[in-house]
Structures are given as structure tokens and as C-alpha cells.
Coordinates of C-alpha atoms in Angstrom, one line a residue:
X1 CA 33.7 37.1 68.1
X2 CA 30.9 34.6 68.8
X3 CA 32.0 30.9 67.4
X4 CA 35.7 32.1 66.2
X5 CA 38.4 30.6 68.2
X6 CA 40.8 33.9 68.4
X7 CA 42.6 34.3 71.4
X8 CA 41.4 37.2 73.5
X9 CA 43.9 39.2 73.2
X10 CA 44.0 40.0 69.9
X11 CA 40.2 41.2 70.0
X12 CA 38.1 43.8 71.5
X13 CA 34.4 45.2 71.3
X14 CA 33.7 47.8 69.6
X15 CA 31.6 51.0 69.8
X16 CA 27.9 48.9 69.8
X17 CA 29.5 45.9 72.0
X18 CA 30.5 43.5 68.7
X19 CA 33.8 42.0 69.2
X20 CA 36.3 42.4 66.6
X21 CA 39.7 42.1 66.1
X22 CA 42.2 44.7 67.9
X23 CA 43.9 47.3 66.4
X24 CA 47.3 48.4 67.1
X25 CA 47.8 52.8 67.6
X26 CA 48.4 52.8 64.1
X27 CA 45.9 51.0 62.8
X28 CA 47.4 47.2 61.9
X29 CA 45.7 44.0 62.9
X30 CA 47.5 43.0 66.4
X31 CA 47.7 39.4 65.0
X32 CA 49.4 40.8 62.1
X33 CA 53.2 40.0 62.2
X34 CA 55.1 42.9 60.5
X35 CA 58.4 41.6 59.4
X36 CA 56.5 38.2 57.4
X37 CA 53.4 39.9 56.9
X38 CA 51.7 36.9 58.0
X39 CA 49.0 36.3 60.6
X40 CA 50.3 34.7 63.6
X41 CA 46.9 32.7 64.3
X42 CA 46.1 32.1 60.6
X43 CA 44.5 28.4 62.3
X44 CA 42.5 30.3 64.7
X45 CA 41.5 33.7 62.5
X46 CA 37.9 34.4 62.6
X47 CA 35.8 34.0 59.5
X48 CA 35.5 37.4 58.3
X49 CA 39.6 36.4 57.8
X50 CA 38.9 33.3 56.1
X51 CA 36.9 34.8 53.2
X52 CA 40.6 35.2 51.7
X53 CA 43.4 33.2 51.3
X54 CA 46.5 34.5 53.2
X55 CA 48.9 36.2 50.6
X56 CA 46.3 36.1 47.1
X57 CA 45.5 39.0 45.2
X58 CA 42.7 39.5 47.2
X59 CA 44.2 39.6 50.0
X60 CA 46.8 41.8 48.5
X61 CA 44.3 43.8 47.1
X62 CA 42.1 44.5 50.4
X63 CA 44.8 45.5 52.5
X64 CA 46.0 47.9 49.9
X65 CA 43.0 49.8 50.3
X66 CA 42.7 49.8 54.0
X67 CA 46.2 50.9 54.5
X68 CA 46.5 53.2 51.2
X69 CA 47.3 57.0 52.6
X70 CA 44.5 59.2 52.7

């Protein structure tokens, strides 16, 4: 993720060779920690991350849809 300062590990390239961040099996964020719900490199997230403010609505809101049941 050109200019963010993630740590590797918690990204990987995708399909057309962008990097993004890595997904666990089941489809959480891998810098996603379960038990606070908070991102464990909040600091260092990349800026598609930093368009919302950890814990808002919005925030709320987006993952809501991402991980709603199909």
C-alpha cells in the first residue's frame, strides 16, 4: 500500500498486483482485534482506514454492511 506505513504483515496484493490489507479465512481485517473491536495499528492504518473515525456511526455503519449475512 504505496505511502501507508502498515506493517507487512497485515497486507497482501491482490488479484491485479494492488496491495491491500489481509484478510483472515473468514473474512475480518487481520489488524482487526476481535475481543475490543479495535484496530491494533490504528497509528499506522492506511488511508482508505482513515476516511472514518475508529468506533463512529460510520464506521459502525460500513462494517455492518461488509459483515451483514448474505
Amino acid at each position: 500500500m504505496d505511502g501507508d506505513d502498515v506493517p507487512r504483515r497485515f497486507s497482501t496484493q491482490d488479484d491485479w498486483g494492488g496491495w491491500v490489507m489481509r484478510r483472515l479465512d473468514d473474512g475480518w481485517c487481520a489488524a482487526l482485534d476481535r475481543d475490543t473491536m479495535r484496530c491494533t495499528i490504528y497509528d499506522r492504518r492506511p488511508d482508505n482506514c482513515r476516511v472514518f473515525e475508529m468506533g463512529d456511526s460510520d464506521c459502525q455503519r460500513e462494517r455492518q454492511l461488509f459483515y451483514a449475512p448474505a
